[in-house]
């Protein structure tokens, strides 16, 4: 049995997001949804619904992001750490 990073997808209030995915990424999402359905016994009716939990998991496990967030003052936005347009980080 595979040890996937995602578990069952919770039924949460939907939020509409518009984005374009490369075909290869969409095919990977479809394949991931199929494996996840086999592992959890819960079908994924729309593979795009995997995007949010994948992003949440990615952010939750990104150590550099967590470090930058802590340095910026806890749960505060890290936008202050981003260079402003036209500025140089060198």
PDB file of N, CA and C in Angstrom:
ATOM      1  N   UNK A   1       0.841  -1.177   0.000  1.00  0.00           N
ATOM      2  CA  UNK A   1       0.000   0.000   0.000  1.00  0.00           C
ATOM      3  C   UNK A   1       0.890   1.246   0.000  1.00  0.00           C
ATOM      4  N   UNK A   2       0.615   2.180  -0.880  1.00  0.00           N
ATOM      5  CA  UNK A   2       1.406   3.401  -0.993  1.00  0.00           C
ATOM      6  C   UNK A   2       1.159   4.321   0.196  1.00  0.00           C
ATOM      7  N   UNK A   3       2.178   5.061   0.588  1.00  0.00           N
ATOM      8  CA  UNK A   3       2.055   6.051   1.663  1.00  0.00           C
ATOM      9  C   UNK A   3       2.006   7.426   1.005  1.00  0.00           C
ATOM     10  N   UNK A   4       0.779   7.882   0.704  1.00  0.00           N
ATOM     11  CA  UNK A   4       0.606   9.171   0.040  1.00  0.00           C
ATOM     12  C   UNK A   4       0.695  10.302   1.045  1.00  0.00           C
ATOM     13  N   UNK A   5       1.075  11.467   0.592  1.00  0.00           N
ATOM     14  CA  UNK A   5       1.143  12.635   1.462  1.00  0.00           C
ATOM     15  C   UNK A   5      -0.232  13.191   1.775  1.00  0.00           C
ATOM     16  N   UNK A   6      -1.224  12.905   0.941  1.00  0.00           N
ATOM     17  CA  UNK A   6      -2.583  13.383   1.182  1.00  0.00           C
ATOM     18  C   UNK A   6      -3.436  12.261   1.726  1.00  0.00           C
ATOM     19  N   UNK A   7      -4.347  12.633   2.593  1.00  0.00           N
ATOM     20  CA  UNK A   7      -5.334  11.691   3.105  1.00  0.00           C
ATOM     21  C   UNK A   7      -6.665  12.007   2.464  1.00  0.00           C
ATOM     22  N   UNK A   8      -7.747  11.539   3.078  1.00  0.00           N
ATOM     23  CA  UNK A   8      -9.078  11.831   2.522  1.00  0.00           C
ATOM     24  C   UNK A   8      -9.301  13.348   2.421  1.00  0.00           C
ATOM     25  N   UNK A   9      -9.999  13.754   1.384  1.00  0.00           N
ATOM     26  CA  UNK A   9     -10.279  15.166   1.150  1.00  0.00           C
ATOM     27  C   UNK A   9     -11.551  15.524   1.905  1.00  0.00           C
ATOM     28  N   UNK A  10     -11.456  16.539   2.759  1.00  0.00           N
ATOM     29  CA  UNK A  10     -12.632  16.970   3.514  1.00  0.00           C
ATOM     30  C   UNK A  10     -13.546  17.792   2.622  1.00  0.00           C
ATOM     31  N   UNK A  11     -14.821  17.696   2.909  1.00  0.00           N
ATOM     32  CA  UNK A  11     -15.805  18.476   2.159  1.00  0.00           C
ATOM     33  C   UNK A  11     -15.924  19.828   2.837  1.00  0.00           C
ATOM     34  N   UNK A  12     -15.242  20.816   2.305  1.00  0.00           N
ATOM     35  CA  UNK A  12     -15.181  22.143   2.886  1.00  0.00           C
ATOM     36  C   UNK A  12     -15.918  23.123   1.983  1.00  0.00           C
ATOM     37  N   UNK A  13     -16.196  24.306   2.521  1.00  0.00           N
ATOM     38  CA  UNK A  13     -16.873  25.339   1.738  1.00  0.00           C
ATOM     39  C   UNK A  13     -16.050  25.619   0.478  1.00  0.00           C
ATOM     40  N   UNK A  14     -16.658  25.484  -0.689  1.00  0.00           N
ATOM     41  CA  UNK A  14     -15.888  25.691  -1.923  1.00  0.00           C
ATOM     42  C   UNK A  14     -15.547  27.156  -2.172  1.00  0.00           C
ATOM     43  N   UNK A  15     -14.393  27.362  -2.723  1.00  0.00           N
ATOM     44  CA  UNK A  15     -13.921  28.684  -3.126  1.00  0.00           C
ATOM     45  C   UNK A  15     -13.521  28.573  -4.585  1.00  0.00           C
ATOM     46  N   UNK A  16     -14.018  29.460  -5.394  1.00  0.00           N
ATOM     47  CA  UNK A  16     -13.723  29.393  -6.821  1.00  0.00           C
ATOM     48  C   UNK A  16     -12.362  30.013  -7.115  1.00  0.00           C
ATOM     49  N   UNK A  17     -11.544  29.258  -7.827  1.00  0.00           N
ATOM     50  CA  UNK A  17     -10.225  29.704  -8.242  1.00  0.00           C
ATOM     51  C   UNK A  17     -10.080  29.359  -9.717  1.00  0.00           C
ATOM     52  N   UNK A  18      -9.623  30.299 -10.493  1.00  0.00           N
ATOM     53  CA  UNK A  18      -9.419  30.053 -11.923  1.00  0.00           C
ATOM     54  C   UNK A  18      -7.924  30.000 -12.200  1.00  0.00           C
ATOM     55  N   UNK A  19      -7.494  28.897 -12.793  1.00  0.00           N
ATOM     56  CA  UNK A  19      -6.105  28.771 -13.196  1.00  0.00           C
ATOM     57  C   UNK A  19      -6.006  27.787 -14.345  1.00  0.00           C
ATOM     58  N   UNK A  20      -4.929  27.888 -15.055  1.00  0.00           N
ATOM     59  CA  UNK A  20      -4.668  26.969 -16.166  1.00  0.00           C
ATOM     60  C   UNK A  20      -3.543  26.042 -15.761  1.00  0.00           C
ATOM     61  N   UNK A  21      -3.751  24.749 -15.992  1.00  0.00           N
ATOM     62  CA  UNK A  21      -2.732  23.754 -15.680  1.00  0.00           C
ATOM     63  C   UNK A  21      -2.151  23.198 -16.967  1.00  0.00           C
ATOM     64  N   UNK A  22      -0.860  22.952 -16.983  1.00  0.00           N
ATOM     65  CA  UNK A  22      -0.293  22.245 -18.130  1.00  0.00           C
ATOM     66  C   UNK A  22      -0.933  20.860 -18.215  1.00  0.00           C
ATOM     67  N   UNK A  23      -1.085  20.345 -19.414  1.00  0.00           N
ATOM     68  CA  UNK A  23      -1.705  19.039 -19.613  1.00  0.00           C
ATOM     69  C   UNK A  23      -1.058  17.944 -18.788  1.00  0.00           C
ATOM     70  N   UNK A  24       0.264  17.934 -18.721  1.00  0.00           N
ATOM     71  CA  UNK A  24       0.975  16.896 -17.972  1.00  0.00           C
ATOM     72  C   UNK A  24       0.623  16.956 -16.485  1.00  0.00           C
ATOM     73  N   UNK A  25       0.522  18.164 -15.935  1.00  0.00           N
ATOM     74  CA  UNK A  25       0.166  18.298 -14.529  1.00  0.00           C
ATOM     75  C   UNK A  25      -1.257  17.823 -14.276  1.00  0.00           C
ATOM     76  N   UNK A  26      -2.167  18.132 -15.187  1.00  0.00           N
ATOM     77  CA  UNK A  26      -3.545  17.665 -15.034  1.00  0.00           C
ATOM     78  C   UNK A  26      -3.598  16.139 -15.079  1.00  0.00           C
ATOM     79  N   UNK A  27      -2.850  15.539 -15.986  1.00  0.00           N
ATOM     80  CA  UNK A  27      -2.808  14.075 -16.049  1.00  0.00           C
ATOM     81  C   UNK A  27      -2.257  13.486 -14.752  1.00  0.00           C
ATOM     82  N   UNK A  28      -1.255  14.149 -14.173  1.00  0.00           N
ATOM     83  CA  UNK A  28      -0.712  13.692 -12.890  1.00  0.00           C
ATOM     84  C   UNK A  28      -1.754  13.816 -11.778  1.00  0.00           C
ATOM     85  N   UNK A  29      -2.532  14.892 -11.789  1.00  0.00           N
ATOM     86  CA  UNK A  29      -3.595  15.049 -10.792  1.00  0.00           C
ATOM     87  C   UNK A  29      -4.639  13.944 -10.922  1.00  0.00           C
ATOM     88  N   UNK A  30      -5.007  13.625 -12.156  1.00  0.00           N
ATOM     89  CA  UNK A  30      -5.973  12.550 -12.398  1.00  0.00           C
ATOM     90  C   UNK A  30      -5.415  11.228 -11.883  1.00  0.00           C
ATOM     91  N   UNK A  31      -4.161  10.947 -12.183  1.00  0.00           N
ATOM     92  CA  UNK A  31      -3.533   9.702 -11.720  1.00  0.00           C
ATOM     93  C   UNK A  31      -3.446   9.676 -10.197  1.00  0.00           C
ATOM     94  N   UNK A  32      -3.081  10.809  -9.594  1.00  0.00           N
ATOM     95  CA  UNK A  32      -2.993  10.884  -8.132  1.00  0.00           C
ATOM     96  C   UNK A  32      -4.368  10.641  -7.522  1.00  0.00           C
ATOM     97  N   UNK A  33      -5.406  11.230  -8.107  1.00  0.00           N
ATOM     98  CA  UNK A  33      -6.771  11.038  -7.607  1.00  0.00           C
ATOM     99  C   UNK A  33      -7.166   9.575  -7.660  1.00  0.00           C
ATOM    100  N   UNK A  34      -6.770   8.876  -8.713  1.00  0.00           N
ATOM    101  CA  UNK A  34      -7.078   7.455  -8.834  1.00  0.00           C
ATOM    102  C   UNK A  34      -6.387   6.641  -7.743  1.00  0.00           C
ATOM    103  N   UNK A  35      -5.121   6.938  -7.492  1.00  0.00           N
ATOM    104  CA  UNK A  35      -4.382   6.225  -6.447  1.00  0.00           C
ATOM    105  C   UNK A  35      -4.965   6.564  -5.076  1.00  0.00           C
ATOM    106  N   UNK A  36      -5.253   7.826  -4.845  1.00  0.00           N
ATOM    107  CA  UNK A  36      -5.836   8.254  -3.573  1.00  0.00           C
ATOM    108  C   UNK A  36      -7.181   7.578  -3.329  1.00  0.00           C
ATOM    109  N   UNK A  37      -7.985   7.454  -4.357  1.00  0.00           N
ATOM    110  CA  UNK A  37      -9.288   6.784  -4.228  1.00  0.00           C
ATOM    111  C   UNK A  37      -9.105   5.325  -3.830  1.00  0.00           C
ATOM    112  N   UNK A  38      -8.122   4.663  -4.425  1.00  0.00           N
ATOM    113  CA  UNK A  38      -7.850   3.267  -4.058  1.00  0.00           C
ATOM    114  C   UNK A  38      -7.369   3.167  -2.618  1.00  0.00           C
ATOM    115  N   UNK A  39      -6.507   4.095  -2.207  1.00  0.00           N
ATOM    116  CA  UNK A  39      -5.925   4.059  -0.863  1.00  0.00           C
ATOM    117  C   UNK A  39      -6.942   4.384   0.223  1.00  0.00           C
ATOM    118  N   UNK A  40      -7.814   5.348  -0.027  1.00  0.00           N
ATOM    119  CA  UNK A  40      -8.744   5.812   1.008  1.00  0.00           C
ATOM    120  C   UNK A  40     -10.128   5.191   0.884  1.00  0.00           C
ATOM    121  N   UNK A  41     -10.428   4.620  -0.271  1.00  0.00           N
ATOM    122  CA  UNK A  41     -11.762   4.081  -0.495  1.00  0.00           C
ATOM    123  C   UNK A  41     -12.798   5.158  -0.761  1.00  0.00           C
ATOM    124  N   UNK A  42     -12.340   6.391  -0.946  1.00  0.00           N
ATOM    125  CA  UNK A  42     -13.235   7.517  -1.238  1.00  0.00           C
ATOM    126  C   UNK A  42     -12.894   8.062  -2.619  1.00  0.00           C
ATOM    127  N   UNK A  43     -13.831   7.969  -3.558  1.00  0.00           N
ATOM    128  CA  UNK A  43     -13.530   8.497  -4.891  1.00  0.00           C
ATOM    129  C   UNK A  43     -13.361  10.010  -4.870  1.00  0.00           C
ATOM    130  N   UNK A  44     -12.469  10.493  -5.712  1.00  0.00           N
ATOM    131  CA  UNK A  44     -12.263  11.930  -5.883  1.00  0.00           C
ATOM    132  C   UNK A  44     -12.984  12.299  -7.167  1.00  0.00           C
ATOM    133  N   UNK A  45     -14.136  12.982  -7.019  1.00  0.00           N
ATOM    134  CA  UNK A  45     -14.951  13.268  -8.196  1.00  0.00           C
ATOM    135  C   UNK A  45     -14.324  14.300  -9.119  1.00  0.00           C
ATOM    136  N   UNK A  46     -13.473  15.164  -8.594  1.00  0.00           N
ATOM    137  CA  UNK A  46     -12.820  16.183  -9.412  1.00  0.00           C
ATOM    138  C   UNK A  46     -11.365  16.295  -8.963  1.00  0.00           C
ATOM    139  N   UNK A  47     -10.413  15.838  -9.775  1.00  0.00           N
ATOM    140  CA  UNK A  47      -9.010  15.875  -9.376  1.00  0.00           C
ATOM    141  C   UNK A  47      -8.507  17.279  -9.030  1.00  0.00           C
ATOM    142  N   UNK A  48      -9.137  18.309  -9.559  1.00  0.00           N
ATOM    143  CA  UNK A  48      -8.717  19.681  -9.249  1.00  0.00           C
ATOM    144  C   UNK A  48      -8.897  19.972  -7.759  1.00  0.00           C
ATOM    145  N   UNK A  49      -9.805  19.224  -7.101  1.00  0.00           N
ATOM    146  CA  UNK A  49     -10.002  19.410  -5.658  1.00  0.00           C
ATOM    147  C   UNK A  49      -8.766  18.994  -4.864  1.00  0.00           C
ATOM    148  N   UNK A  50      -7.836  18.326  -5.501  1.00  0.00           N
ATOM    149  CA  UNK A  50      -6.592  17.955  -4.828  1.00  0.00           C
ATOM    150  C   UNK A  50      -5.639  19.133  -4.693  1.00  0.00           C
ATOM    151  N   UNK A  51      -5.814  20.159  -5.503  1.00  0.00           N
ATOM    152  CA  UNK A  51      -4.876  21.277  -5.532  1.00  0.00           C
ATOM    153  C   UNK A  51      -4.773  21.949  -4.166  1.00  0.00           C
ATOM    154  N   UNK A  52      -5.904  22.235  -3.528  1.00  0.00           N
ATOM    155  CA  UNK A  52      -5.878  22.934  -2.236  1.00  0.00           C
ATOM    156  C   UNK A  52      -5.172  22.105  -1.168  1.00  0.00           C
ATOM    157  N   UNK A  53      -5.566  20.837  -0.951  1.00  0.00           N
ATOM    158  CA  UNK A  53      -4.844  20.090   0.084  1.00  0.00           C
ATOM    159  C   UNK A  53      -3.372  19.882  -0.246  1.00  0.00           C
ATOM    160  N   UNK A  54      -3.043  19.800  -1.535  1.00  0.00           N
ATOM    161  CA  UNK A  54      -1.637  19.673  -1.905  1.00  0.00           C
ATOM    162  C   UNK A  54      -0.875  20.946  -1.555  1.00  0.00           C
ATOM    163  N   UNK A  55      -1.475  22.090  -1.858  1.00  0.00           N
ATOM    164  CA  UNK A  55      -0.831  23.355  -1.508  1.00  0.00           C
ATOM    165  C   UNK A  55      -0.720  23.519   0.009  1.00  0.00           C
ATOM    166  N   UNK A  56      -1.787  23.145   0.725  1.00  0.00           N
ATOM    167  CA  UNK A  56      -1.740  23.222   2.188  1.00  0.00           C
ATOM    168  C   UNK A  56      -0.623  22.343   2.738  1.00  0.00           C
ATOM    169  N   UNK A  57      -0.520  21.132   2.208  1.00  0.00           N
ATOM    170  CA  UNK A  57       0.521  20.201   2.657  1.00  0.00           C
ATOM    171  C   UNK A  57       1.905  20.742   2.319  1.00  0.00           C
ATOM    172  N   UNK A  58       2.046  21.284   1.124  1.00  0.00           N
ATOM    173  CA  UNK A  58       3.325  21.848   0.697  1.00  0.00           C
ATOM    174  C   UNK A  58       3.744  22.977   1.633  1.00  0.00           C
ATOM    175  N   UNK A  59       2.824  23.895   1.900  1.00  0.00           N
ATOM    176  CA  UNK A  59       3.137  25.032   2.766  1.00  0.00           C
ATOM    177  C   UNK A  59       3.432  24.566   4.191  1.00  0.00           C
ATOM    178  N   UNK A  60       2.645  23.618   4.684  1.00  0.00           N
ATOM    179  CA  UNK A  60       2.823  23.132   6.053  1.00  0.00           C
ATOM    180  C   UNK A  60       4.160  22.422   6.253  1.00  0.00           C
ATOM    181  N   UNK A  61       4.730  21.866   5.194  1.00  0.00           N
ATOM    182  CA  UNK A  61       5.972  21.108   5.334  1.00  0.00           C
ATOM    183  C   UNK A  61       7.189  21.827   4.756  1.00  0.00           C
ATOM    184  N   UNK A  62       7.027  23.069   4.322  1.00  0.00           N
ATOM    185  CA  UNK A  62       8.145  23.837   3.767  1.00  0.00           C
ATOM    186  C   UNK A  62       8.895  24.510   4.917  1.00  0.00           C
ATOM    187  N   UNK A  63      10.029  23.969   5.276  1.00  0.00           N
ATOM    188  CA  UNK A  63      10.788  24.477   6.424  1.00  0.00           C
ATOM    189  C   UNK A  63      11.280  25.901   6.221  1.00  0.00           C
ATOM    190  N   UNK A  64      11.701  26.224   5.015  1.00  0.00           N
ATOM    191  CA  UNK A  64      12.184  27.584   4.758  1.00  0.00           C
ATOM    192  C   UNK A  64      11.045  28.600   4.885  1.00  0.00           C
ATOM    193  N   UNK A  65       9.849  28.222   4.431  1.00  0.00           N
ATOM    194  CA  UNK A  65       8.701  29.107   4.578  1.00  0.00           C
ATOM    195  C   UNK A  65       8.378  29.300   6.053  1.00  0.00           C
ATOM    196  N   UNK A  66       8.377  28.213   6.825  1.00  0.00           N
ATOM    197  CA  UNK A  66       8.091  28.309   8.257  1.00  0.00           C
ATOM    198  C   UNK A  66       9.113  29.205   8.944  1.00  0.00           C
ATOM    199  N   UNK A  67      10.371  29.057   8.574  1.00  0.00           N
ATOM    200  CA  UNK A  67      11.426  29.889   9.156  1.00  0.00           C
ATOM    201  C   UNK A  67      11.204  31.357   8.813  1.00  0.00           C
ATOM    202  N   UNK A  68      10.914  31.642   7.538  1.00  0.00           N
ATOM    203  CA  UNK A  68      10.677  33.029   7.116  1.00  0.00           C
ATOM    204  C   UNK A  68       9.458  33.606   7.819  1.00  0.00           C
ATOM    205  N   UNK A  69       8.428  32.788   7.991  1.00  0.00           N
ATOM    206  CA  UNK A  69       7.214  33.250   8.669  1.00  0.00           C
ATOM    207  C   UNK A  69       7.516  33.569  10.136  1.00  0.00           C
ATOM    208  N   UNK A  70       8.282  32.697  10.793  1.00  0.00           N
ATOM    209  CA  UNK A  70       8.652  32.955  12.197  1.00  0.00           C
ATOM    210  C   UNK A  70       9.454  34.239  12.312  1.00  0.00           C
ATOM    211  N   UNK A  71      10.411  34.406  11.402  1.00  0.00           N
ATOM    212  CA  UNK A  71      11.256  35.600  11.432  1.00  0.00           C
ATOM    213  C   UNK A  71      10.450  36.863  11.162  1.00  0.00           C
ATOM    214  N   UNK A  72       9.342  36.723  10.424  1.00  0.00           N
ATOM    215  CA  UNK A  72       8.502  37.876  10.111  1.00  0.00           C
ATOM    216  C   UNK A  72       7.511  38.163  11.233  1.00  0.00           C
ATOM    217  N   UNK A  73       7.499  37.332  12.259  1.00  0.00           N
ATOM    218  CA  UNK A  73       6.618  37.590  13.384  1.00  0.00           C
ATOM    219  C   UNK A  73       5.444  36.647  13.474  1.00  0.00           C
ATOM    220  N   UNK A  74       5.689  35.375  13.432  1.00  0.00           N
ATOM    221  CA  UNK A  74       4.623  34.397  13.624  1.00  0.00           C
ATOM    222  C   UNK A  74       3.775  34.206  12.399  1.00  0.00           C
ATOM    223  N   UNK A  75       2.466  34.364  12.576  1.00  0.00           N
ATOM    224  CA  UNK A  75       1.521  34.101  11.491  1.00  0.00           C
ATOM    225  C   UNK A  75       1.397  35.281  10.544  1.00  0.00           C
ATOM    226  N   UNK A  76       2.186  36.300  10.767  1.00  0.00           N
ATOM    227  CA  UNK A  76       2.115  37.469   9.898  1.00  0.00           C
ATOM    228  C   UNK A  76       2.482  37.106   8.473  1.00  0.00           C
ATOM    229  N   UNK A  77       1.998  37.888   7.565  1.00  0.00           N
ATOM    230  CA  UNK A  77       2.303  37.676   6.155  1.00  0.00           C
ATOM    231  C   UNK A  77       3.795  37.845   5.932  1.00  0.00           C
ATOM    232  N   UNK A  78       4.340  37.062   5.019  1.00  0.00           N
ATOM    233  CA  UNK A  78       5.759  37.202   4.715  1.00  0.00           C
ATOM    234  C   UNK A  78       5.973  38.128   3.529  1.00  0.00           C
ATOM    235  N   UNK A  79       4.925  38.828   3.119  1.00  0.00           N
ATOM    236  CA  UNK A  79       5.084  39.718   1.965  1.00  0.00           C
ATOM    237  C   UNK A  79       6.139  40.781   2.224  1.00  0.00           C
ATOM    238  N   UNK A  80       6.369  41.128   3.479  1.00  0.00           N
ATOM    239  CA  UNK A  80       7.396  42.108   3.796  1.00  0.00           C
ATOM    240  C   UNK A  80       8.780  41.583   3.451  1.00  0.00           C
ATOM    241  N   UNK A  81       8.899  40.261   3.355  1.00  0.00           N
ATOM    242  CA  UNK A  81      10.187  39.667   3.019  1.00  0.00           C
ATOM    243  C   UNK A  81      10.434  39.642   1.523  1.00  0.00           C
ATOM    244  N   UNK A  82       9.396  39.868   0.736  1.00  0.00           N
ATOM    245  CA  UNK A  82       9.512  39.825  -0.711  1.00  0.00           C
ATOM    246  C   UNK A  82      10.044  41.167  -1.218  1.00  0.00           C
ATOM    247  N   UNK A  83      10.973  41.157  -2.162  1.00  0.00           N
ATOM    248  CA  UNK A  83      11.456  42.418  -2.720  1.00  0.00           C
ATOM    249  C   UNK A  83      10.326  43.143  -3.469  1.00  0.00           C
ATOM    250  N   UNK A  84      10.309  44.426  -3.366  1.00  0.00           N
ATOM    251  CA  UNK A  84       9.303  45.199  -4.087  1.00  0.00           C
ATOM    252  C   UNK A  84       9.692  45.274  -5.536  1.00  0.00           C
ATOM    253  N   UNK A  85       8.702  45.453  -6.443  1.00  0.00           N
ATOM    254  CA  UNK A  85       9.027  45.524  -7.860  1.00  0.00           C
ATOM    255  C   UNK A  85      10.021  46.630  -8.144  1.00  0.00           C
ATOM    256  N   UNK A  86      11.030  46.305  -8.904  1.00  0.00           N
ATOM    257  CA  UNK A  86      12.031  47.294  -9.268  1.00  0.00           C
ATOM    258  C   UNK A  86      13.190  47.362  -8.304  1.00  0.00           C
ATOM    259  N   UNK A  87      13.055  46.717  -7.128  1.00  0.00           N
ATOM    260  CA  UNK A  87      14.160  46.750  -6.182  1.00  0.00           C
ATOM    261  C   UNK A  87      15.110  45.602  -6.489  1.00  0.00           C
ATOM    262  N   UNK A  88      16.326  45.728  -6.032  1.00  0.00           N
ATOM    263  CA  UNK A  88      17.310  44.699  -6.265  1.00  0.00           C
ATOM    264  C   UNK A  88      17.606  43.986  -4.967  1.00  0.00           C
ATOM    265  N   UNK A  89      17.685  42.669  -5.009  1.00  0.00           N
ATOM    266  CA  UNK A  89      17.990  41.896  -3.806  1.00  0.00           C
ATOM    267  C   UNK A  89      19.475  41.603  -3.723  1.00  0.00           C
ATOM    268  N   UNK A  90      20.261  42.157  -4.641  1.00  0.00           N
ATOM    269  CA  UNK A  90      21.704  41.902  -4.662  1.00  0.00           C
ATOM    270  C   UNK A  90      22.433  42.988  -3.955  1.00  0.00           C
TER     271      UNK A  90
END
